[in-house]
PDB file of C-alpha atoms in Angstrom:
ATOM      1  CA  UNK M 352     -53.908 -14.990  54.584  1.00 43.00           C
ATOM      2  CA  UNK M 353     -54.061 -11.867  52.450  1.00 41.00           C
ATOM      3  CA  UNK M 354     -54.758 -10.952  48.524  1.00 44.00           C
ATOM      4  CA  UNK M 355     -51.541 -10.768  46.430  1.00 46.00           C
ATOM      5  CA  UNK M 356     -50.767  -8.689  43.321  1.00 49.00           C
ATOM      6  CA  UNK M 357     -49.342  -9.257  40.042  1.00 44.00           C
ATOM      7  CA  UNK M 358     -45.692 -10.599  40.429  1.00 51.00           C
ATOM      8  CA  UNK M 359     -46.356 -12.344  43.511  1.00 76.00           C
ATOM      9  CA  UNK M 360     -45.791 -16.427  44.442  1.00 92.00           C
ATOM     10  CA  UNK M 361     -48.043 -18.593  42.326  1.00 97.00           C
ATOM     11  CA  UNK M 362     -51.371 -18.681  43.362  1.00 98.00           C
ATOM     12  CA  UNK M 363     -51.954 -22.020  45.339  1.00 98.00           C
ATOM     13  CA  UNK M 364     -55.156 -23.574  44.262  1.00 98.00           C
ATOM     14  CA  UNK M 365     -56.213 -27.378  45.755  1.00 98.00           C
ATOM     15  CA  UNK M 366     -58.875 -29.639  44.637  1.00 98.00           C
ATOM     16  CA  UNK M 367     -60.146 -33.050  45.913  1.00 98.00           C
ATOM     17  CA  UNK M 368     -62.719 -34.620  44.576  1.00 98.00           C
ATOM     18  CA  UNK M 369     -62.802 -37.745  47.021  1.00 95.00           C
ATOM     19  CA  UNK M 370     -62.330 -41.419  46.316  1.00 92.00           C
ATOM     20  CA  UNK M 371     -66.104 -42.360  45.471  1.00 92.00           C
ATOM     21  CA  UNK M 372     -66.530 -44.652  42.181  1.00 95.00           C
ATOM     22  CA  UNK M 373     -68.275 -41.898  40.345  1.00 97.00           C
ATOM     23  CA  UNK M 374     -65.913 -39.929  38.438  1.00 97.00           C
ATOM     24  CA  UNK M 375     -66.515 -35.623  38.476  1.00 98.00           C
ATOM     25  CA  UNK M 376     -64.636 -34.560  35.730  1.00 98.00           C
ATOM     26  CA  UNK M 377     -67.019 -31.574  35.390  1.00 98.00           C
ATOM     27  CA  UNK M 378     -65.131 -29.911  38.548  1.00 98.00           C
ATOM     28  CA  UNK M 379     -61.639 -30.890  37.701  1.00 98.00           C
ATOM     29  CA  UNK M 380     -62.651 -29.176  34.112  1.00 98.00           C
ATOM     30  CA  UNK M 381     -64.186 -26.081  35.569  1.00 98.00           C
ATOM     31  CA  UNK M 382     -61.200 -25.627  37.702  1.00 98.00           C
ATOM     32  CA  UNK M 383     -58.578 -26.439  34.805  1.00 98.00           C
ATOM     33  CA  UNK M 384     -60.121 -23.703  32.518  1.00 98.00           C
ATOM     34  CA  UNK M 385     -60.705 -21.092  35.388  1.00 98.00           C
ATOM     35  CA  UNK M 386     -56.928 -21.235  36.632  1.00 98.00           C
ATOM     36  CA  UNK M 387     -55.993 -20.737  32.872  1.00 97.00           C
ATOM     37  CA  UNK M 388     -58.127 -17.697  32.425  1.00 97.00           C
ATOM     38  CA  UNK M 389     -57.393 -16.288  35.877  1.00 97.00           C
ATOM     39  CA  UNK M 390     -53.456 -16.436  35.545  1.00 97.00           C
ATOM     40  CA  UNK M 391     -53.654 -14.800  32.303  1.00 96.00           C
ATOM     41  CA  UNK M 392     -56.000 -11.970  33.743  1.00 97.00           C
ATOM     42  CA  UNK M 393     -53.636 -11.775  36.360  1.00 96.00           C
ATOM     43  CA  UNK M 394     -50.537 -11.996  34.894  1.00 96.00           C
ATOM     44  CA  UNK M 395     -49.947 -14.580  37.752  1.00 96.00           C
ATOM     45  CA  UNK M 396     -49.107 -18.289  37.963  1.00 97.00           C
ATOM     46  CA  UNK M 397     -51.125 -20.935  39.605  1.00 98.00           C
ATOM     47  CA  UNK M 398     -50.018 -23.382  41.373  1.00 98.00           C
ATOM     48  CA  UNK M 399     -52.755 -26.036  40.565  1.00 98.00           C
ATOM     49  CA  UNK M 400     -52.594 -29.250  42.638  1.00 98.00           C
ATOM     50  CA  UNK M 401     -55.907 -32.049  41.736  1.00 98.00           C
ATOM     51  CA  UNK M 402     -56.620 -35.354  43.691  1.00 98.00           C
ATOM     52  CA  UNK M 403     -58.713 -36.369  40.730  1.00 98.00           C
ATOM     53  CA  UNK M 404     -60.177 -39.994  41.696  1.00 97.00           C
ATOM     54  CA  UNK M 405     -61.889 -41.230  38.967  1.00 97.00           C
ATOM     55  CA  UNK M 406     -62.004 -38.272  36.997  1.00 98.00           C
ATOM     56  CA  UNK M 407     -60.050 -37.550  34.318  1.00 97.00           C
ATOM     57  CA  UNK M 408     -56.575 -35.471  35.598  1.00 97.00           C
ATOM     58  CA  UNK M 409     -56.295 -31.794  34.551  1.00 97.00           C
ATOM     59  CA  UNK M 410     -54.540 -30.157  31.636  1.00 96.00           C
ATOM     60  CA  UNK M 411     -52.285 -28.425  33.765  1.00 95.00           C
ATOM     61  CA  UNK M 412     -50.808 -28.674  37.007  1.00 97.00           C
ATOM     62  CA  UNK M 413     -49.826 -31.574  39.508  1.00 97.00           C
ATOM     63  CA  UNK M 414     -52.252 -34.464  39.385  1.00 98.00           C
ATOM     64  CA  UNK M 415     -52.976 -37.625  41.453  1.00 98.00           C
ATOM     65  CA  UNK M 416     -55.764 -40.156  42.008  1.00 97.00           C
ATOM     66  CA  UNK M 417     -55.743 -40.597  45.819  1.00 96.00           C
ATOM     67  CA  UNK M 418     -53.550 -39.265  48.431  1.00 96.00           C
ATOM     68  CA  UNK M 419     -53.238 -40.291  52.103  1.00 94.00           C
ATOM     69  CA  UNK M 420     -55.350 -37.873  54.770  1.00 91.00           C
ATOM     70  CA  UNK M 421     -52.149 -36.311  56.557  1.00 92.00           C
ATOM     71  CA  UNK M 422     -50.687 -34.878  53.014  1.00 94.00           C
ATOM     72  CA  UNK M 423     -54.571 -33.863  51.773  1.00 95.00           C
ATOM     73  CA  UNK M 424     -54.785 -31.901  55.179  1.00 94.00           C
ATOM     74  CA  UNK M 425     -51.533 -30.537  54.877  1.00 95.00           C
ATOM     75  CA  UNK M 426     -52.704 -28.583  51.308  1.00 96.00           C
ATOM     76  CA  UNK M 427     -55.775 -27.609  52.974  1.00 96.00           C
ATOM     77  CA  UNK M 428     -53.718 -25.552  55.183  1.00 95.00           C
ATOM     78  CA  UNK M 429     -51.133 -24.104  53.027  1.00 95.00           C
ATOM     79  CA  UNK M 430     -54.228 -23.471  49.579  1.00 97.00           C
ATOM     80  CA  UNK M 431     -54.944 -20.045  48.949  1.00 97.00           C
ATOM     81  CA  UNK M 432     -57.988 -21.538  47.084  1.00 98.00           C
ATOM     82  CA  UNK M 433     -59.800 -24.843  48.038  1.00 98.00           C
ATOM     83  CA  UNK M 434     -61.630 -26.501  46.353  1.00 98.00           C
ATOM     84  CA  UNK M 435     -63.686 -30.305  47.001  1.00 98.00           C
ATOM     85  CA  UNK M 436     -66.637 -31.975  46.182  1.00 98.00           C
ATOM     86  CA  UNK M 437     -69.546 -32.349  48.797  1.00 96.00           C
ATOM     87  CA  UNK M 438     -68.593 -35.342  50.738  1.00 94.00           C
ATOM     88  CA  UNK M 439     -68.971 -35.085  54.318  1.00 92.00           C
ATOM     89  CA  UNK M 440     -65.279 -36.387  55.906  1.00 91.00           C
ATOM     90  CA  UNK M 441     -63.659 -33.613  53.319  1.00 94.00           C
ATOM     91  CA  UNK M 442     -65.793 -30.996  54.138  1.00 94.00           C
ATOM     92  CA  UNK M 443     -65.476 -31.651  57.989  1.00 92.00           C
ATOM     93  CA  UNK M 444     -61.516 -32.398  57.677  1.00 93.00           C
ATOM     94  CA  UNK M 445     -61.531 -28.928  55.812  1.00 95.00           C
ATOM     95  CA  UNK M 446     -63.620 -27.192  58.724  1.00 94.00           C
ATOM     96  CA  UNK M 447     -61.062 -28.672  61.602  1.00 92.00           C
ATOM     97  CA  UNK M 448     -57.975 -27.345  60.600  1.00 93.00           C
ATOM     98  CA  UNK M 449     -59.923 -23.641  59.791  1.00 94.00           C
ATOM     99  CA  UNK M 450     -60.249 -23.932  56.137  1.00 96.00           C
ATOM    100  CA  UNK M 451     -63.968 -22.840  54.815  1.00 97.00           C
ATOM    101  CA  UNK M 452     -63.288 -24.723  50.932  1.00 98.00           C
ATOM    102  CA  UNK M 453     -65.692 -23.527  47.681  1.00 98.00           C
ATOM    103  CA  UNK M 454     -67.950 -26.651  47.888  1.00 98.00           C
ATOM    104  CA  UNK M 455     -69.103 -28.373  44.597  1.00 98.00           C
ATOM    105  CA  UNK M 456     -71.913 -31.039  45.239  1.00 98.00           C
ATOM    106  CA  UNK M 457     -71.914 -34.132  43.222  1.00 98.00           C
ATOM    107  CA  UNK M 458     -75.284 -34.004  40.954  1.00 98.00           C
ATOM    108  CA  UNK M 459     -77.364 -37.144  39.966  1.00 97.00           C
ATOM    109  CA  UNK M 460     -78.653 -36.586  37.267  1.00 97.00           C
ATOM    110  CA  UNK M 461     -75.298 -35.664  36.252  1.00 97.00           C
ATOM    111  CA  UNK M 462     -74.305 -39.348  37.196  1.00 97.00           C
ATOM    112  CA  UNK M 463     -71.619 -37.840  39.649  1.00 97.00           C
ATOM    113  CA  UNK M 464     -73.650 -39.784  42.734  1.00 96.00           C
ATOM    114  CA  UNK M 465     -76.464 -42.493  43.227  1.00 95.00           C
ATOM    115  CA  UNK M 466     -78.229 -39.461  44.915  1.00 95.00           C
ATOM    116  CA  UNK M 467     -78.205 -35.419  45.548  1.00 95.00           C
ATOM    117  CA  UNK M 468     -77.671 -35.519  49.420  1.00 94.00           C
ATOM    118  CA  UNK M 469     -74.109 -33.411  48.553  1.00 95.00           C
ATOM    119  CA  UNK M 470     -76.225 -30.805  47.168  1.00 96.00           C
ATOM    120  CA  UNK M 471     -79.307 -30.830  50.285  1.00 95.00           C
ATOM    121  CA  UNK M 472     -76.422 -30.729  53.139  1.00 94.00           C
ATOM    122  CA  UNK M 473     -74.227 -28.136  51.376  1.00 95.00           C
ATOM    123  CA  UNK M 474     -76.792 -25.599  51.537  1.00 96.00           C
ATOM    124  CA  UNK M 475     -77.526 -25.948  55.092  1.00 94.00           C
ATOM    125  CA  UNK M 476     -73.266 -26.628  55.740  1.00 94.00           C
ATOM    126  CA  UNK M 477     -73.440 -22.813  53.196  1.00 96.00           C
ATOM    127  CA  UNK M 478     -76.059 -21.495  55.171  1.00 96.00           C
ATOM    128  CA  UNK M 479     -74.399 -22.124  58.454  1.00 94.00           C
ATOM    129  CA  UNK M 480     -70.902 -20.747  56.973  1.00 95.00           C
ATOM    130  CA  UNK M 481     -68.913 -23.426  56.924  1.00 95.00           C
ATOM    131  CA  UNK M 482     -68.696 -23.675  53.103  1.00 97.00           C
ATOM    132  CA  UNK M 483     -69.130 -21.259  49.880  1.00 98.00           C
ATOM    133  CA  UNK M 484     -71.799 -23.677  47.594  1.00 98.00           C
ATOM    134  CA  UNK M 485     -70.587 -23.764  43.993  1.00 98.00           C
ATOM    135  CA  UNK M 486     -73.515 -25.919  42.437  1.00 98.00           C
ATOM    136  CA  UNK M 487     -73.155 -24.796  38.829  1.00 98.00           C
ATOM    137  CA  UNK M 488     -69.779 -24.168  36.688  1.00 97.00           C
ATOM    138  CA  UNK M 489     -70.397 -20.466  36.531  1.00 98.00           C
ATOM    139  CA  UNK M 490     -70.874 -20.331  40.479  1.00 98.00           C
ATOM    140  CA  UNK M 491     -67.440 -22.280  40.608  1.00 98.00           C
ATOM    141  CA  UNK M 492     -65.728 -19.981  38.959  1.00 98.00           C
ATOM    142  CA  UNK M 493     -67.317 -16.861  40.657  1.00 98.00           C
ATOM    143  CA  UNK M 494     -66.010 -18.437  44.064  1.00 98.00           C
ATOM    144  CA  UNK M 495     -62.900 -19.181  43.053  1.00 98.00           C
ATOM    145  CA  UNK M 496     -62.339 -15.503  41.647  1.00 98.00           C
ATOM    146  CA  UNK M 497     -63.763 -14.506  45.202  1.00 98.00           C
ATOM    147  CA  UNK M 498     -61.358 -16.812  47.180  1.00 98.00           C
ATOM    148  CA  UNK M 499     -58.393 -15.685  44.728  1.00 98.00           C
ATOM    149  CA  UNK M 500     -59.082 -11.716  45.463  1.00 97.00           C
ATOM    150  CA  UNK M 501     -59.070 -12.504  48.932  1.00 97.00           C
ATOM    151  CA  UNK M 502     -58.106 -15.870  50.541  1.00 96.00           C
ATOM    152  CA  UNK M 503     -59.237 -14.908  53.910  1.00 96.00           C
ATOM    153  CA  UNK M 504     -62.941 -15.587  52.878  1.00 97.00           C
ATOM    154  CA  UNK M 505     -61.830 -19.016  53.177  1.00 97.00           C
ATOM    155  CA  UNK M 506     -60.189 -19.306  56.734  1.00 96.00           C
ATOM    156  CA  UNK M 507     -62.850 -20.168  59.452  1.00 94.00           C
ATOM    157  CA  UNK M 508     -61.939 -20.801  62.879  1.00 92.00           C
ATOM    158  CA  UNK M 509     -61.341 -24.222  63.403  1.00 91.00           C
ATOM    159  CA  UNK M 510     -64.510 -26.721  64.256  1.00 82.00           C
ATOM    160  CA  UNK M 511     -63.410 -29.795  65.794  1.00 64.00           C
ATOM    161  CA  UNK M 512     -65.673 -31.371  68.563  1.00 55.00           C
ATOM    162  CA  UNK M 513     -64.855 -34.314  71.019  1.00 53.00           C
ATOM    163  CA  UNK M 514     -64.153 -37.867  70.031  1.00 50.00           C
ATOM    164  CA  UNK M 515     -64.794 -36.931  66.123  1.00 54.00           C
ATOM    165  CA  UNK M 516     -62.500 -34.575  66.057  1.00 56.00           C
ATOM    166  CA  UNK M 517     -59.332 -36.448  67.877  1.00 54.00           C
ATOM    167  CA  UNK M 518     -60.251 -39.413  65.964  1.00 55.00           C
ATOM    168  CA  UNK M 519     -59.540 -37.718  62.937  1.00 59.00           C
ATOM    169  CA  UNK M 520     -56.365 -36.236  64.361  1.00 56.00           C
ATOM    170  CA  UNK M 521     -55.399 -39.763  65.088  1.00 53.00           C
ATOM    171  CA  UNK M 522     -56.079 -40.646  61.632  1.00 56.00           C
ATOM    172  CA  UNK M 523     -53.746 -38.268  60.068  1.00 58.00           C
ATOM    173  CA  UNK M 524     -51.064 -38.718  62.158  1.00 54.00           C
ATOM    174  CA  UNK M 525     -51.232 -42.619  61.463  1.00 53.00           C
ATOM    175  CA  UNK M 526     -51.466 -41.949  57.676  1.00 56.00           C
ATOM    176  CA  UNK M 527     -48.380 -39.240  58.182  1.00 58.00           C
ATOM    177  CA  UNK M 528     -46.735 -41.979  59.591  1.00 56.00           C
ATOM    178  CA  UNK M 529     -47.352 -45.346  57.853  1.00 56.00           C
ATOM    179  CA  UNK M 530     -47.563 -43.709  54.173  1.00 56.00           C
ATOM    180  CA  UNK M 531     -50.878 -45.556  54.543  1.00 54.00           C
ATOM    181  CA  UNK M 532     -54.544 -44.278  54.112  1.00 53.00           C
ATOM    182  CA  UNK M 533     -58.026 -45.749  55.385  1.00 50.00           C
ATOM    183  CA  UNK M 534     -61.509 -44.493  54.803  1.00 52.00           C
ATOM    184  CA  UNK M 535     -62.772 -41.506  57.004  1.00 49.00           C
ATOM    185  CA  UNK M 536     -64.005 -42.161  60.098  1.00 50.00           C
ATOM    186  CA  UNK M 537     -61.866 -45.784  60.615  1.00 52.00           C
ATOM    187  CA  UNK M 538     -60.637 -44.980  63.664  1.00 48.00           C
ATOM    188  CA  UNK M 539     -63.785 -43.347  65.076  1.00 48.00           C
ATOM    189  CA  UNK M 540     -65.495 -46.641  64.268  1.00 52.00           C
ATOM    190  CA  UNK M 541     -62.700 -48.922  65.704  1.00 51.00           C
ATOM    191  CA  UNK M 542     -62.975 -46.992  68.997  1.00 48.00           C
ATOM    192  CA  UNK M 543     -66.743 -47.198  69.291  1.00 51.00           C
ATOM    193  CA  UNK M 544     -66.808 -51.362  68.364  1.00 53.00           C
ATOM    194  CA  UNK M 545     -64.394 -51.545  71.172  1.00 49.00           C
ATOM    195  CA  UNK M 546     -66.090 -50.366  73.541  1.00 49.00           C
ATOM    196  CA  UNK M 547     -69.191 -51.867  72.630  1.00 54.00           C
ATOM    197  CA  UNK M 548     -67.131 -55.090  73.136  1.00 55.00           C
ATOM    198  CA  UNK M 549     -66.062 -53.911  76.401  1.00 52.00           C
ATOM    199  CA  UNK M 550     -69.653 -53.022  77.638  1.00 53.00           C
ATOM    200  CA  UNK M 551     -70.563 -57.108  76.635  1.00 58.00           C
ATOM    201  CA  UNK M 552     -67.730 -58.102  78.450  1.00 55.00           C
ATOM    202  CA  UNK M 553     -68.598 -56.539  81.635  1.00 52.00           C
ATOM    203  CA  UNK M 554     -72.055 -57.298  80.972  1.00 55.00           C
ATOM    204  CA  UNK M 555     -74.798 -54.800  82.322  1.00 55.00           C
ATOM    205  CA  UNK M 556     -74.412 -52.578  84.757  1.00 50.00           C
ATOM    206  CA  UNK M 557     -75.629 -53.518  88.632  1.00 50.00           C
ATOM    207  CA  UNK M 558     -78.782 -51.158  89.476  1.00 51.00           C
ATOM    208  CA  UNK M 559     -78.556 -48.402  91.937  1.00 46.00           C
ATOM    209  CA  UNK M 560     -79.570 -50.046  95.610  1.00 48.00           C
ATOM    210  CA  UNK M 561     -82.719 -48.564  96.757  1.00 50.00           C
ATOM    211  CA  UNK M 562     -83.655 -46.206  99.643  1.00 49.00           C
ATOM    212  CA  UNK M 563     -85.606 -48.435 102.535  1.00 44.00           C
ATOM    213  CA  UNK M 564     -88.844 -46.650 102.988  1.00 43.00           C
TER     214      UNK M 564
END
């Protein structure tokens, strides 16, 4: 992906916020307002797409509350600028398909999570480069100016590892297919209680027969 001038194709921005109870309208705002202010600096639309949750939707652009895995992937891949919250299954469905997003942990004491664990495994997933940390809304919108100037910052070859990572590939495809959508890591967990199963059935393995001395 490269930078684009004035006059160009809207600039395509993403944002996913996950499905948790807690609602995080202060990202959705802090994007709304900063893709206002940056197309008029720019003299350049944005293409603004939100999977709000609980949040309240944005002000402008498309809007929905939850969208299946396959389609959420599929805008990870085609955003200039992406955008989620902190939760582990985004940020590692993000990393597989080579997408490094601008990472906005949910806060407690903001009431956006029972805890701050978004915020203490964002800076080590920032520190290892997998994601740009955004913790405040003036970091957000320095980011996203980054990632708008140049939307190669976020592109990362992709980081998908064994089981997890086909698992996950499964996922989407079933989702793609079905119109259907299940929580991260489903299929993962299906696969490992089956073969737990399996391992009962057969019952424990026979010991290695031992060398007469």
């Amino acid at each position: 992906m490269t930078g684009h001038g004035a006059g160009d194709a809207p600039l395509r921005v993403v944002v996913s916020v996950g499905t948790g109870p807690y609602p995080f309208d202060r990202l959705v705002r802090a994007v709304d307002a900063w893709a206002q202010d940056w197309g008029e600096l720019h003299h350049r639309p944005v293409d603004l797409w939100v999977q709000h949750g609980h949040s309240e939707p944005p002000q402008r652009g498309q809007a929905v509350r939850t969208v299946v895995r396959g389609e959420l992937v599929d805008r990870f891949l085609t955003a200039d600028v992406l955008v989620t919250h902190g939760g582990a299954a985004t940020v590692l469905d993000a990393n597989a398909v080579g997408r490094r997003p601008v990472v906005v942990p949910r806060r407690r004491h903001l009431r956006e999570h029972e805890d701050d664990h978004q915020l203490t495994s964002g800076l080590a997933l920032a520190d290892q480069g997998h994601v740009w940390l955004a913790p405040t809304v003036p970091e957000i919108a320095i980011q996203l100016s980054r990632m708008a100037a140049d939307p190669a910052t976020g592109v990362v070859p992709p980081r998908q590892h064994g089981t997890r990572a086909a698992a996950l590939r499964l996922e989407h495809e079933l989702d793609r297919i079905t119109g259907t959508s299940r929580p991260a890591g489903t299929t993962l967990r299906r696969f490992a209680a089956l073969t737990r199963r399996r391992d009962e059935h057969r019952g424990p393995r026979p010991s290695a027969p031992r060398h007469a001395r």
